[in-house]
Coordinates of C-alpha atoms in Angstrom, one line a residue:
A182 CA 139.8 84.1 97.4
V183 CA 141.2 84.6 93.8
V184 CA 142.4 81.1 92.4
S185 CA 144.0 80.9 88.8
T186 CA 147.0 78.5 87.6
Q187 CA 148.4 82.6 86.3
S188 CA 150.6 84.4 88.8
T189 CA 150.3 87.2 90.5
G190 CA 153.4 89.8 89.5
A191 CA 151.3 88.0 85.9
K192 CA 147.6 88.8 86.5
L193 CA 149.1 93.1 87.9
S194 CA 151.1 93.1 85.2
E195 CA 147.8 92.4 83.3
A196 CA 145.7 94.5 84.8
V197 CA 147.5 97.6 84.9
H198 CA 148.6 97.2 80.7
K199 CA 144.9 96.9 80.2
T200 CA 143.9 99.3 77.8
I201 CA 140.7 100.9 78.0
S202 CA 138.3 102.1 76.3
A203 CA 135.3 104.6 76.4
P204 CA 132.3 104.3 73.5
D205 CA 132.6 107.7 71.4
D206 CA 129.5 108.7 71.6
L207 CA 130.0 108.9 76.2
V208 CA 132.6 110.6 74.7
R209 CA 131.1 113.0 72.7
Q210 CA 128.6 113.8 75.8
C211 CA 132.1 114.9 77.8
D212 CA 133.7 117.1 74.5
G213 CA 133.1 121.5 76.2
I214 CA 132.7 120.1 79.7
M215 CA 134.5 122.3 82.6
L216 CA 135.2 120.9 85.4
P217 CA 135.2 123.9 87.6
E218 CA 138.5 124.3 89.6
D219 CA 138.5 123.5 93.0
L220 CA 137.2 120.5 91.7
D221 CA 139.8 117.8 92.7
I222 CA 139.6 114.4 92.0
W223 CA 142.9 111.5 93.2
I224 CA 143.2 107.9 91.8
D225 CA 145.1 106.0 94.4
P226 CA 146.0 102.4 93.4
I227 CA 147.0 100.5 96.2
D228 CA 148.6 97.3 94.0
S229 CA 149.3 94.8 97.0
T230 CA 152.8 94.4 97.0
K231 CA 154.7 93.4 100.2
G232 CA 152.0 90.9 100.0
Y233 CA 152.9 89.0 96.6
I234 CA 157.3 89.9 98.1
T235 CA 156.8 88.2 100.9
G236 CA 155.3 84.9 98.6
G237 CA 151.8 85.8 99.2
S238 CA 149.5 84.7 95.9
S239 CA 145.9 86.9 96.8
L240 CA 145.0 89.3 95.0
E241 CA 141.8 89.6 96.7
S242 CA 143.9 93.3 98.7
V243 CA 144.7 94.9 95.6
T244 CA 142.5 97.8 95.5
V245 CA 141.4 100.6 93.5
L246 CA 140.6 104.4 95.6
V247 CA 138.8 107.4 93.9
G248 CA 138.3 110.8 95.4
V249 CA 136.6 113.8 94.3
H250 CA 136.7 116.9 96.8
Y251 CA 135.2 120.3 95.6
N252 CA 136.6 123.6 97.8
S253 CA 138.6 121.3 100.2
V254 CA 135.6 119.1 101.6
P255 CA 134.9 115.7 100.2
I256 CA 131.6 114.9 98.5
L257 CA 133.3 111.3 96.3
G258 CA 134.9 107.9 97.2
V259 CA 134.8 105.0 95.3
M260 CA 136.2 101.6 96.4
S261 CA 137.1 99.0 94.2
Y262 CA 138.6 95.7 94.1
P263 CA 139.1 94.8 90.6
F264 CA 140.5 90.9 91.4
T265 CA 136.5 90.1 93.3
K266 CA 134.9 93.1 91.1
D267 CA 133.7 94.7 94.4
Q268 CA 132.8 97.8 94.7
I269 CA 132.1 100.6 97.9
W270 CA 131.2 103.9 97.4
G271 CA 129.8 107.3 98.8
L272 CA 128.7 110.3 97.7
A273 CA 128.2 113.0 99.9
Y274 CA 127.1 117.0 99.0
E275 CA 125.0 119.2 99.9
E276 CA 122.1 117.3 102.0
R277 CA 122.1 114.1 100.2
R278 CA 124.6 111.5 101.1
I279 CA 123.8 107.9 100.0
C280 CA 126.4 105.2 99.3
N281 CA 125.8 101.1 98.0
L282 CA 126.2 100.0 101.5
P283 CA 123.0 98.8 103.8
K284 CA 123.2 102.0 106.8
P285 CA 124.9 101.0 110.0
R286 CA 122.8 100.3 113.2
I287 CA 124.9 102.1 115.9
T288 CA 124.8 101.0 118.8
S289 CA 126.2 103.3 121.9
P290 CA 128.1 101.5 124.6
I291 CA 126.8 104.3 127.6
K292 CA 123.8 103.9 128.8
N293 CA 121.4 106.5 129.5
K294 CA 120.1 106.7 133.3

């Protein structure tokens, strides 16, 4: 659990208004990069509003979702939990399929006869 004397609302406000910067060399490497017209990127911050309005104080459910799709086909997804520092990501492009979670063992409830 995320525990602190700082209120949940104050932590959320601080995180939302935090200034983020990139190193100059990284910005120079990206200069002139053209993204394909059919590449879409979406970012969805899930701020756990219901939880702290109803008296909750946990920031564990605060999440940022990032998705990328090309020609309407999903190719990248990231779930980031900024207050716990956890991340889950996956990439699916052409024949590549990678993620940062172990491959689940799937068992079927249907028995072969």
